[in-house]
Amino acid sequence: MRQEDRLTVLRPAYRPGMPVLSSPDMANKFKEKWLAAFPEDQATGSDSASLDDSLTSLHWLQNFSILNADPERMVGPVPECPSSQHHFLKRLGFPRAGTDSPSSPPAGDTAAAGMPLYPGSPVTSGSETTAAPPRFSISAHPVPGYPQIPVQANPPVEVDYKTNPKVKPPYSYASLICMAMQASKQPKVTLSTIYNWITENFCYYRHAEPSWQNSIRHNLSLNKCFKKVPRQKDEPGKGGFWQIDPQYADMFVNGIFKRRRMSANHYSSSSATQRQNKLLQGFHSTQNTCPYQMVGGKRKHLPSKEHSKVMRSTESPLLAMEANKADILKGDFDLASVFDDVLGGSCSTFEDLDINTALSSLGCEMEVSMHGRQHSTGMGRWCGSGDMNHYQSYSYLDLSGASMESSMNMGELSVPHIRQQQLEQDQLLLGHHHLQHFDEPATLFAEQPGEAVLQPWEEIKEEPQVIPLSLDQGFGLYEGFFTDMQQWERVESYL
DNA sequence: ATATGTTTAGTCCTTT
DNA sequence: AAAGGACTAAACATAT
């Protein structure tokens, strides 16, 4: 990451409802007003001097890896993480070290034997150089100096989906399709390419009955997000090509399908508790997608009662842990609300954070391109959250120094920015260790199929590999943001 | 024959 | 409760 791309972090303390401000001047102005209204936040800001320059650098995030999740190390500081980083993490909403980070989804979906406790935190096999799905482990990372509260001693259960034939991957077919499309590095792929990628990367489907292919085809045909690109007459081969319809590209968060678009007023609720509940529900709804049981080598939908029994029993230690997490989430730690309030709500749920991690497990490194034409309208951003002790913090992320006017222009260019910045923050929250930066956009969501370098009929032999993704290209329209403008009204009183 | 693509129907679950 | 989403199964059509 280049110096100019680093995040400039100012620091007042965050409060829910804090708006996105797009220039340092406005940020400072806002800060002054805010501190006048909430003098108690001054203390939060006062310690900002202790934040060294490392705060503005994301290099340390490379050491902040989910791979470091080790229950044995959950107590005590991690020397690699400077205090300022700790501070930063705290500001970003990591409630405490040694507990489940926001990127840790709740448990509960372990109906299938061997299902990961934390399906949202996949890790790759260490030696994998290709797209490597999916083994999962607990995602947690100690934040040095932070109060340590012992967590329930559930050992991490890892599932390597690439080699484990018994566990169905917790990804929807749409997500699998999208992953395969991403992995192909081509703007369009054939059905067989999708099949191959899935079977290559998910052992489960290698051994499963081929009916899943029917489901894939069904999904491609039925899901509006996928667009068929017919072969030209002179193109050899069977079937057409498939791509993600750019119109629906925003339905994929880092490559994983969002269940449904959230309405704008969904985010208008100001109840932190409600949002926290939604947050947890979102976890379950997304991750608990495996109500299956292997019966004679065949997937069987569990009967609803049985399913419910397995999935929802509060006697489950997993859910007990969830309840614990929910307790942790009570109070003012409401990271989702921070996103909601700041962004007007798009996909800032932990579900999305998990998606980030999931893709990284597949070798799909998320890129954060900070320059180029699309950054001309970038804007700063208040971010942060409180923790469970009502200790709230906020930061102003000055990503480009551009004016609010340009960002509020509602033009096409400004929209991906919000998404991008949000994803950046998601990555921060995740401790993504692949925060990189590329100049060249990927072609995943290319508007024009003709953008492919190869001839359209040059089918690429599927080779799982690290896929550079471009956030700018990938996640276009940000629908919820500009439809929920009331949050900006609150800004006026502070400017 | 096989692969691909479309459509319908049904179940179960989550979200609104 | 209704609506929507995910999934499964199946029938059918078309292309290779």
Coordinates of C-alpha atoms (C1' of nucleotides) in Angstrom, one line a residue:
Chain A
M1 CA 0.0 0.0 0.0
R2 CA 1.4 3.3 -1.0
Q3 CA 1.9 6.0 1.5
E4 CA -0.8 8.2 0.0
D5 CA -3.2 5.4 0.2
R6 CA -2.9 5.0 3.9
L7 CA -5.8 5.8 6.0
T8 CA -5.6 9.0 7.8
V9 CA -7.0 8.4 11.2
L10 CA -8.3 11.2 13.2
R11 CA -10.0 10.3 16.3
P12 CA -13.0 11.4 18.1
A13 CA -15.2 8.8 19.5
Y14 CA -17.8 7.1 17.6
R15 CA -21.4 7.3 18.4
P16 CA -24.1 5.5 16.5
G17 CA -25.5 7.7 13.9
M18 CA -22.2 9.3 13.2
P19 CA -22.2 10.2 9.6
V20 CA -19.8 9.8 6.9
L21 CA -17.8 12.9 6.4
S22 CA -15.7 13.3 3.4
S23 CA -13.2 15.9 4.2
P24 CA -10.8 16.4 7.1
D25 CA -12.2 19.9 7.6
M26 CA -15.7 18.7 7.9
A27 CA -14.5 16.0 10.1
N28 CA -12.8 18.3 12.4
K29 CA -15.7 20.6 12.4
F30 CA -17.9 17.7 13.2
K31 CA -15.5 16.6 15.9
E32 CA -15.7 20.0 17.6
K33 CA -19.4 20.0 17.6
W34 CA -19.6 16.5 18.7
L35 CA -17.3 16.9 21.6
A36 CA -19.2 19.9 22.6
A37 CA -22.3 17.8 22.8
F38 CA -20.6 14.8 24.2
P39 CA -17.7 16.1 26.3
E40 CA -17.2 12.7 27.8
D41 CA -15.8 11.6 24.5
Q42 CA -13.0 13.9 24.9
A43 CA -11.1 11.3 26.9
T44 CA -11.4 9.0 24.1
G45 CA -9.9 11.5 21.8
S46 CA -7.2 12.6 24.2
D47 CA -5.4 9.3 24.1
S48 CA -5.1 9.6 20.4
A49 CA -1.8 11.1 20.8
S50 CA -0.5 7.7 21.8
L51 CA -1.4 6.4 18.5
D52 CA 1.7 6.2 16.5
D53 CA 2.0 6.2 12.8
S54 CA 1.5 2.5 12.7
L55 CA -2.1 3.2 13.0
T56 CA -2.2 4.7 9.6
S57 CA -0.4 1.8 8.2
L58 CA -2.1 -1.4 7.5
H59 CA 1.0 -3.5 7.2
W60 CA 0.5 -4.8 10.6
L61 CA -2.7 -6.3 9.5
Q62 CA -0.7 -8.9 7.6
N63 CA 0.1 -10.2 11.0
F64 CA -3.4 -10.1 12.1
S65 CA -4.4 -13.3 10.7
I66 CA -7.2 -15.6 11.5
L67 CA -4.6 -18.2 11.2
N68 CA -3.3 -17.0 14.5
A69 CA -6.4 -18.1 16.1
D70 CA -5.2 -20.3 18.9
P71 CA -7.1 -20.7 22.0
E72 CA -4.0 -21.4 23.8
R73 CA -2.8 -17.9 23.0
M74 CA -6.0 -16.2 23.8
V75 CA -4.7 -15.1 27.1
G76 CA -2.0 -12.5 27.1
P77 CA -0.7 -10.0 24.7
V78 CA 0.7 -10.6 21.3
P79 CA 3.9 -8.9 20.9
E80 CA 3.5 -8.5 17.2
C81 CA 0.7 -6.2 17.6
P82 CA 1.7 -2.8 18.8
S83 CA -0.3 -1.0 21.3
S84 CA -1.6 1.3 18.8
Q85 CA -2.8 -1.5 16.8
H86 CA -4.5 -2.9 19.7
H87 CA -6.1 0.5 20.2
F88 CA -7.1 0.5 16.6
L89 CA -8.6 -2.8 16.9
K90 CA -10.5 -1.7 19.8
R91 CA -11.7 1.2 18.0
L92 CA -12.7 -0.9 15.2
G93 CA -14.9 -2.8 17.4
F94 CA -13.1 -5.8 18.7
P95 CA -14.7 -6.1 22.0
R96 CA -11.9 -7.9 23.7
A97 CA -9.1 -10.2 23.1
G98 CA -9.5 -13.8 23.3
T99 CA -13.1 -13.8 22.5
D100 CA -14.9 -14.2 19.3
S101 CA -14.1 -11.5 17.0
P102 CA -16.8 -9.9 15.0
S103 CA -15.7 -12.0 12.2
S104 CA -16.6 -15.0 14.1
P105 CA -20.0 -16.2 13.1
P106 CA -22.1 -17.9 15.6
A107 CA -22.2 -21.5 15.9
G108 CA -25.3 -23.4 15.7
D109 CA -25.1 -25.0 12.3
T110 CA -23.3 -28.0 13.1
A111 CA -26.0 -30.3 12.2
A112 CA -23.8 -32.2 9.9
A113 CA -21.1 -34.0 11.7
G114 CA -17.9 -32.2 11.4
M115 CA -19.4 -29.0 10.5
P116 CA -17.2 -26.2 11.6
L117 CA -17.9 -24.4 14.7
Y118 CA -17.2 -21.2 12.9
P119 CA -17.9 -21.7 9.3
G120 CA -17.1 -18.2 8.5
S121 CA -13.5 -18.5 9.2
P122 CA -12.0 -20.7 6.7
V123 CA -8.4 -21.3 6.5
T124 CA -6.5 -22.7 3.7
S125 CA -4.2 -25.6 3.8
G126 CA -0.8 -24.4 4.4
S127 CA 0.8 -25.8 1.4
E128 CA -1.9 -24.9 -1.0
T129 CA -0.8 -22.7 -3.7
T130 CA -4.1 -22.9 -5.6
A131 CA -7.5 -21.9 -4.7
A132 CA -7.8 -23.8 -1.5
P133 CA -11.1 -24.3 0.1
P134 CA -11.9 -24.6 3.0
R135 CA -11.0 -25.7 6.2
F136 CA -12.5 -23.8 9.1
S137 CA -11.4 -22.9 12.4
I138 CA -12.3 -20.6 15.2
S139 CA -11.6 -17.1 14.2
A140 CA -10.3 -15.1 17.1
H141 CA -7.4 -13.1 17.8
P142 CA -6.1 -11.6 21.0
V143 CA -5.8 -8.0 21.3
P144 CA -2.9 -7.2 23.5
G145 CA -3.5 -5.4 26.7
Y146 CA -7.1 -5.9 26.6
P147 CA -8.9 -7.6 29.4
Q148 CA -8.9 -11.3 28.9
I149 CA -12.0 -13.2 29.6
P150 CA -11.7 -16.9 29.3
V151 CA -13.8 -18.3 26.6
Q152 CA -15.5 -21.6 26.5
A153 CA -13.0 -24.2 25.8
N154 CA -14.5 -25.6 22.7
P155 CA -11.6 -26.9 20.7
P156 CA -11.5 -25.6 17.1
V157 CA -13.0 -28.0 14.7
E158 CA -11.5 -27.8 11.3
V159 CA -13.0 -29.0 8.2
D160 CA -11.1 -29.1 5.1
Y161 CA -13.7 -29.1 2.4
K162 CA -11.2 -29.9 -0.2
T163 CA -10.5 -33.3 1.3
N164 CA -13.4 -34.0 3.5
P165 CA -16.1 -35.7 1.4
K166 CA -18.6 -35.9 4.2
V167 CA -19.3 -32.3 5.0
K168 CA -21.3 -30.2 2.7
P169 CA -19.7 -26.9 2.2
P170 CA -21.7 -24.1 3.8
Y171 CA -22.0 -22.2 0.6
S172 CA -25.1 -21.9 -1.5
Y173 CA -25.0 -23.0 -5.1
A174 CA -25.1 -19.4 -6.2
S175 CA -22.0 -18.8 -4.1
L176 CA -20.3 -21.8 -5.5
I177 CA -21.0 -20.7 -9.0
C178 CA -19.7 -17.3 -8.3
M179 CA -16.6 -18.6 -6.7
A180 CA -16.0 -20.8 -9.7
M181 CA -16.5 -17.8 -11.9
Q182 CA -14.0 -15.8 -9.9
A183 CA -11.5 -18.6 -9.9
S184 CA -11.7 -18.9 -13.7
K185 CA -10.4 -15.3 -14.0
Q186 CA -12.5 -15.1 -17.1
P187 CA -15.5 -12.9 -17.6
K188 CA -17.6 -15.9 -18.6
V189 CA -17.3 -19.6 -17.9
T190 CA -18.9 -22.7 -19.1
L191 CA -21.0 -25.0 -17.1
S192 CA -18.3 -27.7 -17.1
T193 CA -15.8 -25.2 -15.8
I194 CA -18.1 -24.5 -12.9
Y195 CA -18.5 -28.2 -12.3
N196 CA -14.8 -28.8 -12.4
W197 CA -14.0 -26.1 -10.1
I198 CA -16.5 -27.2 -7.5
T199 CA -15.5 -30.8 -7.7
E200 CA -11.9 -29.9 -7.6
N201 CA -12.2 -27.7 -4.6
F202 CA -15.0 -29.4 -2.7
C203 CA -14.5 -33.0 -2.1
Y204 CA -18.1 -33.3 -1.0
Y205 CA -19.3 -32.8 -4.6
R206 CA -16.8 -35.2 -6.0
H207 CA -18.5 -38.0 -4.1
A208 CA -22.0 -36.7 -4.0
E209 CA -24.7 -37.9 -6.4
P210 CA -24.7 -35.8 -9.5
S211 CA -28.0 -34.2 -8.7
W212 CA -26.1 -31.3 -7.4
Q213 CA -25.2 -30.5 -11.0
N214 CA -28.8 -30.3 -11.7
S215 CA -29.1 -27.8 -9.0
I216 CA -26.2 -25.8 -10.4
R217 CA -27.9 -25.7 -13.8
H218 CA -31.2 -24.9 -12.2
N219 CA -29.6 -22.1 -10.3
L220 CA -27.9 -20.7 -13.3
S221 CA -31.1 -20.7 -15.2
L222 CA -33.3 -19.4 -12.5
N223 CA -31.1 -17.0 -10.7
K224 CA -31.3 -13.6 -12.3
C225 CA -27.8 -12.8 -11.1
F226 CA -26.4 -15.2 -13.7
K227 CA -26.5 -14.4 -17.3
K228 CA -26.1 -16.7 -20.2
V229 CA -23.8 -15.7 -23.0
P230 CA -24.6 -17.9 -26.0
R231 CA -21.8 -19.3 -28.0
Q232 CA -21.3 -17.8 -31.3
K233 CA -22.1 -20.0 -34.3
D234 CA -18.5 -20.7 -35.1
E235 CA -17.5 -21.5 -31.6
P236 CA -17.0 -25.1 -30.9
G237 CA -18.2 -26.7 -27.7
K238 CA -21.3 -27.4 -25.9
G239 CA -23.5 -25.0 -24.2
G240 CA -23.0 -21.4 -23.7
F241 CA -21.1 -19.3 -21.2
W242 CA -22.2 -18.0 -18.0
Q243 CA -21.4 -14.8 -16.2
I244 CA -22.6 -12.7 -13.4
D245 CA -25.0 -10.2 -14.6
P246 CA -23.3 -6.8 -13.8
Q247 CA -26.7 -5.6 -12.9
Y248 CA -26.8 -7.9 -10.0
A249 CA -23.2 -7.9 -9.1
D250 CA -24.0 -6.2 -5.9
M251 CA -25.8 -9.3 -4.9
F252 CA -22.5 -10.9 -4.4
V253 CA -20.4 -9.8 -1.5
N254 CA -16.9 -10.7 -2.3
G255 CA -18.1 -13.5 -4.4
I256 CA -20.7 -15.0 -2.1
F257 CA -24.3 -14.6 -2.7
K258 CA -26.3 -12.4 -0.5
R259 CA -29.6 -13.8 0.2
R260 CA -31.7 -10.8 -0.5
R261 CA -31.3 -7.1 -0.9
M262 CA -32.1 -5.3 2.2
S263 CA -34.6 -2.6 2.0
A264 CA -33.4 0.9 3.0
N265 CA -35.8 1.2 5.9
H266 CA -34.5 -2.0 7.2
Y267 CA -31.6 0.0 8.5
S268 CA -33.7 2.8 9.8
S269 CA -34.3 1.0 13.1
S270 CA -32.1 2.6 15.7
S271 CA -32.4 -0.1 18.2
A272 CA -29.0 -1.6 18.8
T273 CA -30.5 -4.6 20.3
Q274 CA -32.6 -5.2 17.3
R275 CA -29.7 -4.9 15.1
Q276 CA -27.7 -7.2 17.2
N277 CA -30.4 -9.7 17.1
K278 CA -30.5 -9.3 13.4
L279 CA -26.9 -9.7 13.3
L280 CA -27.0 -13.0 15.0
Q281 CA -29.9 -14.1 13.0
G282 CA -28.0 -13.1 9.9
F283 CA -25.2 -15.3 11.0
H284 CA -27.5 -18.2 11.5
S285 CA -29.4 -17.7 8.3
T286 CA -26.3 -17.5 6.3
Q287 CA -24.2 -20.1 7.9
N288 CA -26.8 -22.5 8.9
T289 CA -27.4 -23.6 5.4
C290 CA -26.6 -27.2 5.8
P291 CA -29.7 -28.9 7.1
Y292 CA -28.5 -32.1 5.7
Q293 CA -27.5 -35.4 6.8
M294 CA -25.6 -38.0 4.9
V295 CA -27.9 -41.0 4.5
G296 CA -26.4 -43.8 2.5
G297 CA -24.1 -41.4 0.8
K298 CA -26.9 -39.2 -0.2
R299 CA -27.9 -35.9 1.2
K300 CA -31.1 -35.8 3.0
H301 CA -33.0 -32.8 4.1
L302 CA -33.5 -33.3 7.8
P303 CA -37.1 -33.2 8.8
S304 CA -38.0 -29.8 10.0
K305 CA -38.5 -31.0 13.6
E306 CA -35.4 -32.9 13.7
H307 CA -33.6 -30.1 12.0
S308 CA -34.9 -27.6 14.5
K309 CA -33.9 -29.9 17.2
V310 CA -30.4 -30.1 16.0
M311 CA -30.0 -26.6 15.0
R312 CA -31.8 -24.7 17.6
S313 CA -31.5 -26.6 20.8
T314 CA -30.5 -24.1 23.4
E315 CA -28.9 -27.0 25.1
S316 CA -26.3 -27.1 22.5
P317 CA -23.0 -26.0 23.9
L318 CA -22.5 -24.3 20.6
L319 CA -25.5 -22.2 21.1
A320 CA -24.6 -21.7 24.6
M321 CA -21.5 -20.1 23.3
E322 CA -23.7 -18.1 21.0
A323 CA -25.7 -16.9 23.9
N324 CA -22.5 -15.9 25.5
K325 CA -21.6 -14.1 22.4
A326 CA -24.9 -12.4 22.3
D327 CA -24.3 -11.2 25.8
I328 CA -21.0 -9.9 24.7
L329 CA -22.6 -8.1 22.0
K330 CA -25.0 -6.5 24.3
G331 CA -24.3 -3.1 25.6
D332 CA -22.9 -0.7 23.2
F333 CA -20.8 -2.9 21.1
D334 CA -22.8 -2.8 18.0
L335 CA -20.5 -3.0 15.2
A336 CA -23.2 -3.6 12.7
S337 CA -25.1 -0.5 13.7
V338 CA -22.0 1.4 13.2
F339 CA -21.9 0.3 9.6
D340 CA -25.6 0.7 9.3
D341 CA -25.5 4.2 10.6
V342 CA -22.5 5.2 8.7
L343 CA -23.3 3.6 5.5
G344 CA -27.0 3.5 5.5
G345 CA -26.7 -0.2 5.4
S346 CA -25.6 -2.3 2.6
C347 CA -23.9 -5.4 3.6
S348 CA -22.1 -4.6 6.7
T349 CA -23.0 -7.6 8.7
F350 CA -20.7 -10.1 10.0
E351 CA -22.0 -12.3 7.3
D352 CA -20.1 -10.3 4.9
L353 CA -17.1 -10.3 7.0
D354 CA -17.2 -14.0 6.9
I355 CA -17.5 -13.9 3.2
N356 CA -14.3 -12.0 3.0
T357 CA -12.6 -14.7 5.0
A358 CA -14.2 -17.4 3.1
L359 CA -12.9 -16.0 -0.2
S360 CA -9.5 -15.6 1.2
S361 CA -9.5 -19.2 2.1
L362 CA -10.1 -20.0 -1.5
G363 CA -7.0 -18.1 -2.4
C364 CA -9.1 -15.2 -3.6
E365 CA -7.2 -12.2 -2.3
M366 CA -9.2 -9.2 -2.0
E367 CA -7.6 -6.2 -3.5
V368 CA -8.1 -2.7 -2.5
S369 CA -7.2 -0.6 -5.3
M370 CA -6.8 2.9 -4.0
H371 CA -6.0 4.8 -7.1
G372 CA -7.1 5.1 -10.6
R373 CA -10.0 6.9 -12.0
Q374 CA -12.5 5.5 -9.7
H375 CA -10.8 7.0 -6.7
S376 CA -11.2 10.5 -7.8
T377 CA -14.3 10.8 -5.8
G378 CA -13.3 8.9 -2.8
M379 CA -14.3 10.2 0.5
G380 CA -13.4 9.9 4.1
R381 CA -15.3 8.1 6.6
W382 CA -16.0 7.9 10.2
C383 CA -15.7 4.6 11.6
G384 CA -15.3 2.7 14.7
S385 CA -17.5 1.4 17.4
G386 CA -17.9 1.2 21.1
D387 CA -17.0 -1.8 23.1
M388 CA -18.9 -3.6 25.7
N389 CA -17.9 -1.0 28.3
H390 CA -19.6 1.8 26.5
Y391 CA -16.1 2.8 25.6
Q392 CA -16.7 4.1 22.2
S393 CA -14.4 5.4 19.6
Y394 CA -14.4 6.6 16.2
S395 CA -12.1 7.4 13.5
Y396 CA -12.1 9.5 10.4
L397 CA -10.7 7.6 7.5
D398 CA -9.5 10.0 5.0
L399 CA -9.2 7.9 2.0
S400 CA -8.8 10.4 -0.7
G401 CA -9.3 13.9 0.6
A402 CA -12.0 14.5 -1.9
S403 CA -14.9 16.6 -1.1
M404 CA -18.3 15.5 0.1
E405 CA -19.9 17.2 -2.8
S406 CA -18.2 14.8 -5.2
S407 CA -19.2 11.9 -3.0
M408 CA -22.7 13.0 -2.6
N409 CA -23.1 13.6 -6.2
M410 CA -24.7 10.2 -6.5
G411 CA -22.9 9.7 -9.6
E412 CA -21.9 6.3 -10.7
L413 CA -18.3 6.7 -9.6
S414 CA -19.1 7.5 -6.1
V415 CA -21.1 4.5 -5.4
P416 CA -18.4 1.8 -5.7
H417 CA -16.3 3.9 -3.4
I418 CA -18.6 3.4 -0.6
R419 CA -18.6 -0.3 -1.2
Q420 CA -14.9 -0.3 -1.5
Q421 CA -14.3 1.6 1.7
Q422 CA -16.8 -0.5 3.5
L423 CA -14.9 -3.5 2.3
E424 CA -11.7 -2.0 3.4
Q425 CA -13.1 -1.6 6.8
D426 CA -14.5 -5.1 6.7
Q427 CA -11.0 -6.2 6.0
L428 CA -9.7 -4.3 8.8
L429 CA -12.2 -5.8 11.1
L430 CA -11.3 -9.2 9.8
G431 CA -7.7 -8.6 10.1
H432 CA -7.3 -9.6 6.6
H433 CA -3.8 -10.4 5.9
H434 CA -3.9 -9.9 2.2
L435 CA -4.6 -6.2 2.0
Q436 CA -3.0 -5.6 -1.3
H437 CA -3.3 -3.2 -4.0
F438 CA -3.4 -3.7 -7.7
D439 CA -3.7 -1.4 -10.6
E440 CA -5.4 -3.7 -12.9
P441 CA -9.0 -4.4 -12.5
A442 CA -10.2 -7.9 -12.6
T443 CA -12.6 -9.0 -15.2
L444 CA -15.0 -10.8 -13.1
F445 CA -17.8 -8.5 -13.5
A446 CA -16.8 -7.1 -16.8
E447 CA -19.6 -5.2 -18.4
Q448 CA -18.6 -6.4 -21.8
P449 CA -17.9 -10.0 -22.5
G450 CA -15.6 -8.8 -25.2
E451 CA -13.2 -7.5 -22.6
A452 CA -11.8 -10.9 -22.3
V453 CA -8.3 -11.1 -23.5
L454 CA -8.7 -14.5 -25.0
Q455 CA -11.0 -15.4 -27.7
P456 CA -14.4 -16.1 -26.4
W457 CA -14.2 -19.7 -27.5
E458 CA -10.8 -20.3 -25.9
E459 CA -12.0 -22.1 -22.9
I460 CA -9.6 -22.0 -20.1
K461 CA -8.6 -25.2 -18.5
E462 CA -9.6 -24.8 -15.0
E463 CA -6.8 -24.4 -12.7
P464 CA -7.5 -23.2 -9.2
Q465 CA -5.4 -20.3 -8.4
V466 CA -5.2 -17.1 -6.5
I467 CA -7.7 -14.8 -7.9
P468 CA -7.2 -11.1 -7.7
L469 CA -10.4 -9.4 -7.2
S470 CA -11.1 -5.9 -7.8
L471 CA -13.6 -4.3 -5.5
D472 CA -14.1 -1.5 -7.8
Q473 CA -15.2 -3.8 -10.5
G474 CA -16.9 -6.3 -8.6
F475 CA -19.4 -4.6 -6.4
G476 CA -21.0 -1.9 -8.3
L477 CA -24.2 -0.4 -7.2
Y478 CA -24.8 0.5 -3.7
E479 CA -28.5 0.7 -3.6
G480 CA -29.2 1.1 0.0
F481 CA -27.0 4.0 0.7
F482 CA -28.7 6.9 -1.1
T483 CA -32.1 5.7 -0.3
D484 CA -31.6 6.1 3.4
M485 CA -30.6 9.7 3.7
Q486 CA -32.1 10.5 7.0
Q487 CA -28.9 9.7 8.7
W488 CA -27.4 12.7 7.0
E489 CA -29.9 14.9 8.4
R490 CA -28.3 14.4 11.7
V491 CA -25.1 15.7 10.5
E492 CA -26.5 19.1 10.0
S493 CA -26.7 19.9 13.7
Y494 CA -23.0 19.2 14.0
L495 CA -21.8 21.2 11.2
Chain B
dA1 C1' -26.0 -40.9 -25.6
dT2 C1' -24.6 -37.2 -23.3
dA3 C1' -24.4 -32.5 -22.0
dT4 C1' -26.7 -28.5 -21.5
dG5 C1' -30.6 -25.5 -20.5
dT6 C1' -35.4 -24.5 -19.1
dT7 C1' -39.3 -25.0 -16.4
dT8 C1' -42.3 -26.8 -12.9
dA9 C1' -43.3 -28.5 -8.4
dG10 C1' -42.6 -29.3 -3.9
dT11 C1' -40.3 -28.8 0.8
dC12 C1' -38.1 -26.4 4.3
dC13 C1' -36.4 -22.4 6.2
dT14 C1' -35.7 -17.4 7.1
dT15 C1' -37.2 -12.9 6.8
dT16 C1' -40.6 -9.4 6.8
Chain C
dA1 C1' -48.9 -15.4 8.1
dA2 C1' -47.0 -14.2 3.9
dA3 C1' -43.2 -13.7 1.0
dG4 C1' -38.9 -14.9 -0.4
dG5 C1' -34.8 -17.9 -0.8
dA6 C1' -32.4 -22.3 -1.1
dC7 C1' -32.6 -26.7 -2.3
dT8 C1' -34.2 -31.0 -4.5
dA9 C1' -36.3 -33.7 -8.0
dA10 C1' -38.0 -34.3 -12.3
dA11 C1' -39.7 -33.6 -17.0
dC12 C1' -38.7 -31.9 -21.2
dA13 C1' -36.2 -29.7 -25.0
dT14 C1' -32.1 -28.8 -27.6
dA15 C1' -27.3 -29.2 -29.1
dT16 C1' -23.2 -31.8 -29.8

